[in-house]
Tab-separated table of C-alpha atoms in Angstrom:
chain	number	residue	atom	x	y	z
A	1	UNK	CA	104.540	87.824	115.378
A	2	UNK	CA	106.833	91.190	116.146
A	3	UNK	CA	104.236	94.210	115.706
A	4	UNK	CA	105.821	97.686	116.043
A	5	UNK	CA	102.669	99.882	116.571
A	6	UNK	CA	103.151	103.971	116.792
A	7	UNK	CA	101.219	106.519	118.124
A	8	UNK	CA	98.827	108.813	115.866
A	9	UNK	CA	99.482	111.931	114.257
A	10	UNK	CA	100.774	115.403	115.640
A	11	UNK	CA	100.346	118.807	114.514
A	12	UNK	CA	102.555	120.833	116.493
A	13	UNK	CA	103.804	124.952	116.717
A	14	UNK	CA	107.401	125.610	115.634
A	15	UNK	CA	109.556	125.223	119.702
A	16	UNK	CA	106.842	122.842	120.563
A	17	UNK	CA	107.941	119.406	121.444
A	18	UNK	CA	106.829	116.191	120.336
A	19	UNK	CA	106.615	112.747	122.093
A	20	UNK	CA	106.098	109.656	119.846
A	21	UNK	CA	105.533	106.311	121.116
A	22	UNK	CA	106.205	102.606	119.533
A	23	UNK	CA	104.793	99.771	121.132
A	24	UNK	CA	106.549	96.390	120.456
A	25	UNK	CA	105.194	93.214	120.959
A	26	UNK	CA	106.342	89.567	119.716
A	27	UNK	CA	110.249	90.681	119.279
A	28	UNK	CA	111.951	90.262	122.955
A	29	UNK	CA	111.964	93.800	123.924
A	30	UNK	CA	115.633	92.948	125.799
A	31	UNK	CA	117.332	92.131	122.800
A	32	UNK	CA	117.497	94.484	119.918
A	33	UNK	CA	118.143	97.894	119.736
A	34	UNK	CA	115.416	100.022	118.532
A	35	UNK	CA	116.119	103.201	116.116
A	36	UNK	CA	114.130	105.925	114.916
A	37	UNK	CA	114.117	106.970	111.420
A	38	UNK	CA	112.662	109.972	109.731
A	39	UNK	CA	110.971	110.693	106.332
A	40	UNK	CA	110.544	114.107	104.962
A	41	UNK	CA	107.911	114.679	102.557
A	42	UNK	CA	108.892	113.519	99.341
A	43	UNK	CA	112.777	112.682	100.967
A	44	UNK	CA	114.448	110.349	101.855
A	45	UNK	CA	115.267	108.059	105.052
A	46	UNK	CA	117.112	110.009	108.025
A	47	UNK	CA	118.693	107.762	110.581
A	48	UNK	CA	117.845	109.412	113.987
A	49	UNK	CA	119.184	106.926	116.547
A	50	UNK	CA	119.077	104.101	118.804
A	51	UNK	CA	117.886	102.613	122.409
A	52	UNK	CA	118.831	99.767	124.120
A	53	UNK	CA	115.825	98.820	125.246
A	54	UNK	CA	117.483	96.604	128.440
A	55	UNK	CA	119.832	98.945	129.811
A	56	UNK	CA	118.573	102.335	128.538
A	57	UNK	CA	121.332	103.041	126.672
A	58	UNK	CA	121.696	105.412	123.595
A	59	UNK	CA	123.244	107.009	120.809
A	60	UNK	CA	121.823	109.699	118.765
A	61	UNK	CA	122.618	111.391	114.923
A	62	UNK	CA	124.698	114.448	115.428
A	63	UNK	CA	121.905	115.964	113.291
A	64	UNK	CA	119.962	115.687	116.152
A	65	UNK	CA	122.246	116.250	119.342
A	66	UNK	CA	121.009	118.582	121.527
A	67	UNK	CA	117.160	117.967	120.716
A	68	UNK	CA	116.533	114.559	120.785
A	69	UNK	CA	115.515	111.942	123.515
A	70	UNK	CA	114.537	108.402	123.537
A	71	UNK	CA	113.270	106.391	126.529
A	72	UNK	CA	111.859	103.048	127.356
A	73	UNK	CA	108.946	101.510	129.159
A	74	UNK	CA	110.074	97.926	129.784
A	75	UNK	CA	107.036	97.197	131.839
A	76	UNK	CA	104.631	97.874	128.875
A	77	UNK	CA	107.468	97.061	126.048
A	78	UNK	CA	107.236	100.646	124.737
A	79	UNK	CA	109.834	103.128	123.304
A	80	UNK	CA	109.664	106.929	123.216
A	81	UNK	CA	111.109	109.661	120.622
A	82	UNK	CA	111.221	113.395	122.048
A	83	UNK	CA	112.175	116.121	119.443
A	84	UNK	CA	111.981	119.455	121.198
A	85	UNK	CA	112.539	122.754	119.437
A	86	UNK	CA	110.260	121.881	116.480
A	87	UNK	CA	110.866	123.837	113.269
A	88	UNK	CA	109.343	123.602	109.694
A	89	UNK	CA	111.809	121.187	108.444
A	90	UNK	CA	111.126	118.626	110.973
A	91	UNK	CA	108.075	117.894	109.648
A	92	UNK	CA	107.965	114.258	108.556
A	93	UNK	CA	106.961	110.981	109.312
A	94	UNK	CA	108.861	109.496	112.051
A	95	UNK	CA	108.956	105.172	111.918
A	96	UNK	CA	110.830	103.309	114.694
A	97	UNK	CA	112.325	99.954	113.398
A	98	UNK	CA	114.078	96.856	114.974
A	99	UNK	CA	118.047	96.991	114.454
A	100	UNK	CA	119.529	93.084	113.722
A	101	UNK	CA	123.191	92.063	114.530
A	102	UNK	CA	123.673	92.426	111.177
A	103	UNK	CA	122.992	95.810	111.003
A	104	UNK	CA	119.984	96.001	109.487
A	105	UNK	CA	116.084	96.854	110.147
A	106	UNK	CA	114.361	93.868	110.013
A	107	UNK	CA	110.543	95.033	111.538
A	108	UNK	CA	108.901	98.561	111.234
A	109	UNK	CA	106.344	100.658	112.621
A	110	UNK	CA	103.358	102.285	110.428
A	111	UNK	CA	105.370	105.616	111.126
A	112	UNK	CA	103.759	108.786	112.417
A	113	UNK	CA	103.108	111.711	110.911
A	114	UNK	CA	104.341	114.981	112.710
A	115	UNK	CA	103.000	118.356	111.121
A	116	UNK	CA	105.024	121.733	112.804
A	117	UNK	CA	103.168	124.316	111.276
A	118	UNK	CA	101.916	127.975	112.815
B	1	UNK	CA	122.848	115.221	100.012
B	2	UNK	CA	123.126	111.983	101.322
B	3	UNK	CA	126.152	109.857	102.241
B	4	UNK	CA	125.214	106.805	100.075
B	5	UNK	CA	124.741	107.816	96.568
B	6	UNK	CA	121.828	106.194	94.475
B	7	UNK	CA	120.324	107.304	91.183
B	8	UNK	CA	117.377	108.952	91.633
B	9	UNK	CA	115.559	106.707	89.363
B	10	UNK	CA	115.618	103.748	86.923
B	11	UNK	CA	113.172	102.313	84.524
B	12	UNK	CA	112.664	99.248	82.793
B	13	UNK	CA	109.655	97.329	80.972
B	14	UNK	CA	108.100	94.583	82.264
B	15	UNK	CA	110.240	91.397	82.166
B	16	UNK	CA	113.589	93.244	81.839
B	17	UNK	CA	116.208	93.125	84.449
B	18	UNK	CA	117.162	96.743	86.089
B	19	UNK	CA	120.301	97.804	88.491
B	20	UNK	CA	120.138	100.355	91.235
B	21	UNK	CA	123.389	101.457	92.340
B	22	UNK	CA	124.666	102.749	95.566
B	23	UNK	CA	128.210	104.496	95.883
B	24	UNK	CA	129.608	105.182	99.431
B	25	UNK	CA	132.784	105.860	101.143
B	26	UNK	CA	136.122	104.290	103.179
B	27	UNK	CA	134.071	105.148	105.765
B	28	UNK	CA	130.845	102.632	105.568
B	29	UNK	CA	130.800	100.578	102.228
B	30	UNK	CA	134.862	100.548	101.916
B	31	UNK	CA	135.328	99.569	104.871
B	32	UNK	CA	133.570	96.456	105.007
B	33	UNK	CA	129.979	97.117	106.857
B	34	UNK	CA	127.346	95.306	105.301
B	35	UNK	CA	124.855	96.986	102.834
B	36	UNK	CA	120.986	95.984	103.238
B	37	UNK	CA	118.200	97.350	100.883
B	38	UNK	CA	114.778	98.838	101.262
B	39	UNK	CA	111.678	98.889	99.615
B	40	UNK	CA	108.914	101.294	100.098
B	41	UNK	CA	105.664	101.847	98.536
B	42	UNK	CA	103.941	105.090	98.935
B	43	UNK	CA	102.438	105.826	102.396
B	44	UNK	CA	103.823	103.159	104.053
B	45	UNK	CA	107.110	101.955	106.153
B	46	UNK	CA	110.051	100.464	104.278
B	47	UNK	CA	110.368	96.702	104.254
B	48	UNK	CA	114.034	94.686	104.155
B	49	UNK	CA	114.481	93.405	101.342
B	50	UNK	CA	118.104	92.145	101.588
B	51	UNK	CA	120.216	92.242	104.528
B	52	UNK	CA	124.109	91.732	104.892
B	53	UNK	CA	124.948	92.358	101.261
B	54	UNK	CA	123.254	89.379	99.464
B	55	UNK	CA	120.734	87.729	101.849
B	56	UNK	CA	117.177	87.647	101.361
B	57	UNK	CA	114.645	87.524	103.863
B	58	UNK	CA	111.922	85.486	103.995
B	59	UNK	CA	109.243	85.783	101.618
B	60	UNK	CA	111.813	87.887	99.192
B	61	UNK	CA	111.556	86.511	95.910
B	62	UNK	CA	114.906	85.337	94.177
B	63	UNK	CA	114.448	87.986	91.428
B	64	UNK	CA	115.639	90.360	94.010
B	65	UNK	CA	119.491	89.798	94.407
B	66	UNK	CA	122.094	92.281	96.194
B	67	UNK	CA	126.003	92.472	95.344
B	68	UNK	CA	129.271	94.367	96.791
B	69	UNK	CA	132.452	95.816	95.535
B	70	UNK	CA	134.461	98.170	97.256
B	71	UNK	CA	133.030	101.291	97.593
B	72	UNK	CA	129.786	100.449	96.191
B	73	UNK	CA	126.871	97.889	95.862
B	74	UNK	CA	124.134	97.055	93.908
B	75	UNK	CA	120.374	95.451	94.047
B	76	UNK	CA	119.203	93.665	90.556
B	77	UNK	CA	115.751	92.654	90.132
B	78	UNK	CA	115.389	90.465	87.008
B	79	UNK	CA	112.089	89.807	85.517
B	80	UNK	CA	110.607	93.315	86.203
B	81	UNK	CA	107.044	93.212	87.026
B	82	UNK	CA	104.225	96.006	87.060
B	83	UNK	CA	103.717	95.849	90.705
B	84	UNK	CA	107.902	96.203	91.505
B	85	UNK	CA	107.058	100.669	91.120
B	86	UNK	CA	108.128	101.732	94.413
B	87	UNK	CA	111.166	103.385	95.717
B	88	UNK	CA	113.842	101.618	96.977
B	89	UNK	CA	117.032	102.619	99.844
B	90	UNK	CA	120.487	101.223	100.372
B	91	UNK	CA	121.847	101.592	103.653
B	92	UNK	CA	125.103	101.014	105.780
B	93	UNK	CA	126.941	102.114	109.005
B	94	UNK	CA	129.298	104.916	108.641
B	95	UNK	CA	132.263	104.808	111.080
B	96	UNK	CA	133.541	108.750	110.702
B	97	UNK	CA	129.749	109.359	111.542
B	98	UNK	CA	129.333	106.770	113.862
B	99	UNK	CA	125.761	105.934	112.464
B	100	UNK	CA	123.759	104.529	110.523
B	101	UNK	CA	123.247	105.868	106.247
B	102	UNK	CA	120.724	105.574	103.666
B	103	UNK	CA	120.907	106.246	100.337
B	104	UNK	CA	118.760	109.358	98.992
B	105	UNK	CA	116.410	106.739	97.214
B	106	UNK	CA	115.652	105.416	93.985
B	107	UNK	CA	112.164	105.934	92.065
B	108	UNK	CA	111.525	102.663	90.429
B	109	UNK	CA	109.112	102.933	87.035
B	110	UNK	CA	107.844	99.977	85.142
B	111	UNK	CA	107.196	101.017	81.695
């Protein structure tokens, strides 16, 4: 059974950074990329990026260049999102998803709620 | 403003048969990436509902059906029920962007 499971809930200061985790289980961690997508309140769905979870490899929005990070834990199956430079606007719930070879994404997290707020 | 262009919402009553949309560009529908949709309920993740322009994943009833033309593509769901209310997302890969797109969303009401 592939279970995407992300970490809990932020409340962060605009500049802060933020570090949300995804843990993956049942869905062999090697194969499929993993992106990030994120949900303003009441918006719609932002494509943020992706990680190859084997080699490390990624590629991120332009929207996001500059601020954005993803890594991988391959020993514990895990993949992280790092937005630094908070503002108000990145506020949102963030969901990382499983990327097919058709393009699609086939398995979600529960998505985590980040709150920048002074 | 989003890439993908969807109504921002449709209607129907229950047992009617309702379209949503989704107009792109040369760039990602035109040129021949595949279109998958999304549904989402309130408060929780999206779920695929059709992949690669007409396929439907497992567990996807048969009164949800995808098409594309060109520049655009649609979702139909035929035989509207009161639990279909949810919003749903078209998305595609966009070459000038060299990313993935979603549509801004469409409300779905059941009258």
């Amino acid at each position: 059974q592939v279970q995407l499971v992300q970490s809990g809930a932020e409340v962060k200061t605009p500049g802060a950074s933020v570090k949300v985790s995804c843990k993956t289980s049942g869905l062999s961690f090697n194969v499929y990329n993993i992106h990030w997508v994120r949900q303003a309140p009441g918006q719609g769905l932002v494509w943020m990026g992706w990680i190859n979870p084997n080699t490390g490899a990624t590629h991120y929005a332009f929207k996001f260049l500059g601020r954005v990070s993803m890594t991988r834990d391959t020993s514990i199956q895990s993949i992280y999102l790092e937005l630094s430079g908070l503002r108000s606007d990145d506020t949102g719930v963030y969901f990382c998803s499983r990327g097919t070879d058709y393009g699609d994404f086939d398995h979600w997290g529960q998505g985590t709620l980040v709150n920048v707020s002074s | 403003q989003s890439i993908l262009t969807q109504p921002p919402s449709v209607s129907g009553a229950p047992g009617q048969n309702v379209t949503i949309s989704c107009t792109g560009h040369t760039s990602n529908i035109g040129a021949n990436y595949a279109v998958h949709w999304y549904r989402q309920f309130p408060g929780t993740a999206p779920k695929l509902l059709i992949y690669g322009n007409t396929n439907r994943p497992s567990g996807v009833p048969d009164r949800f059906s995808g098409s594309k033309s060109g520049t655009s593509a649609s979702l139909t769901i035929t035989g509207l029920q009161a639990d279909d209310e949810a919003d749903f997302y078209c998305q595609s890969y966009d070459s000038s962007l060299s990313g993935w797109v979603f549509g801004g969303g469409t409300k779905l009401t059941v009258l």
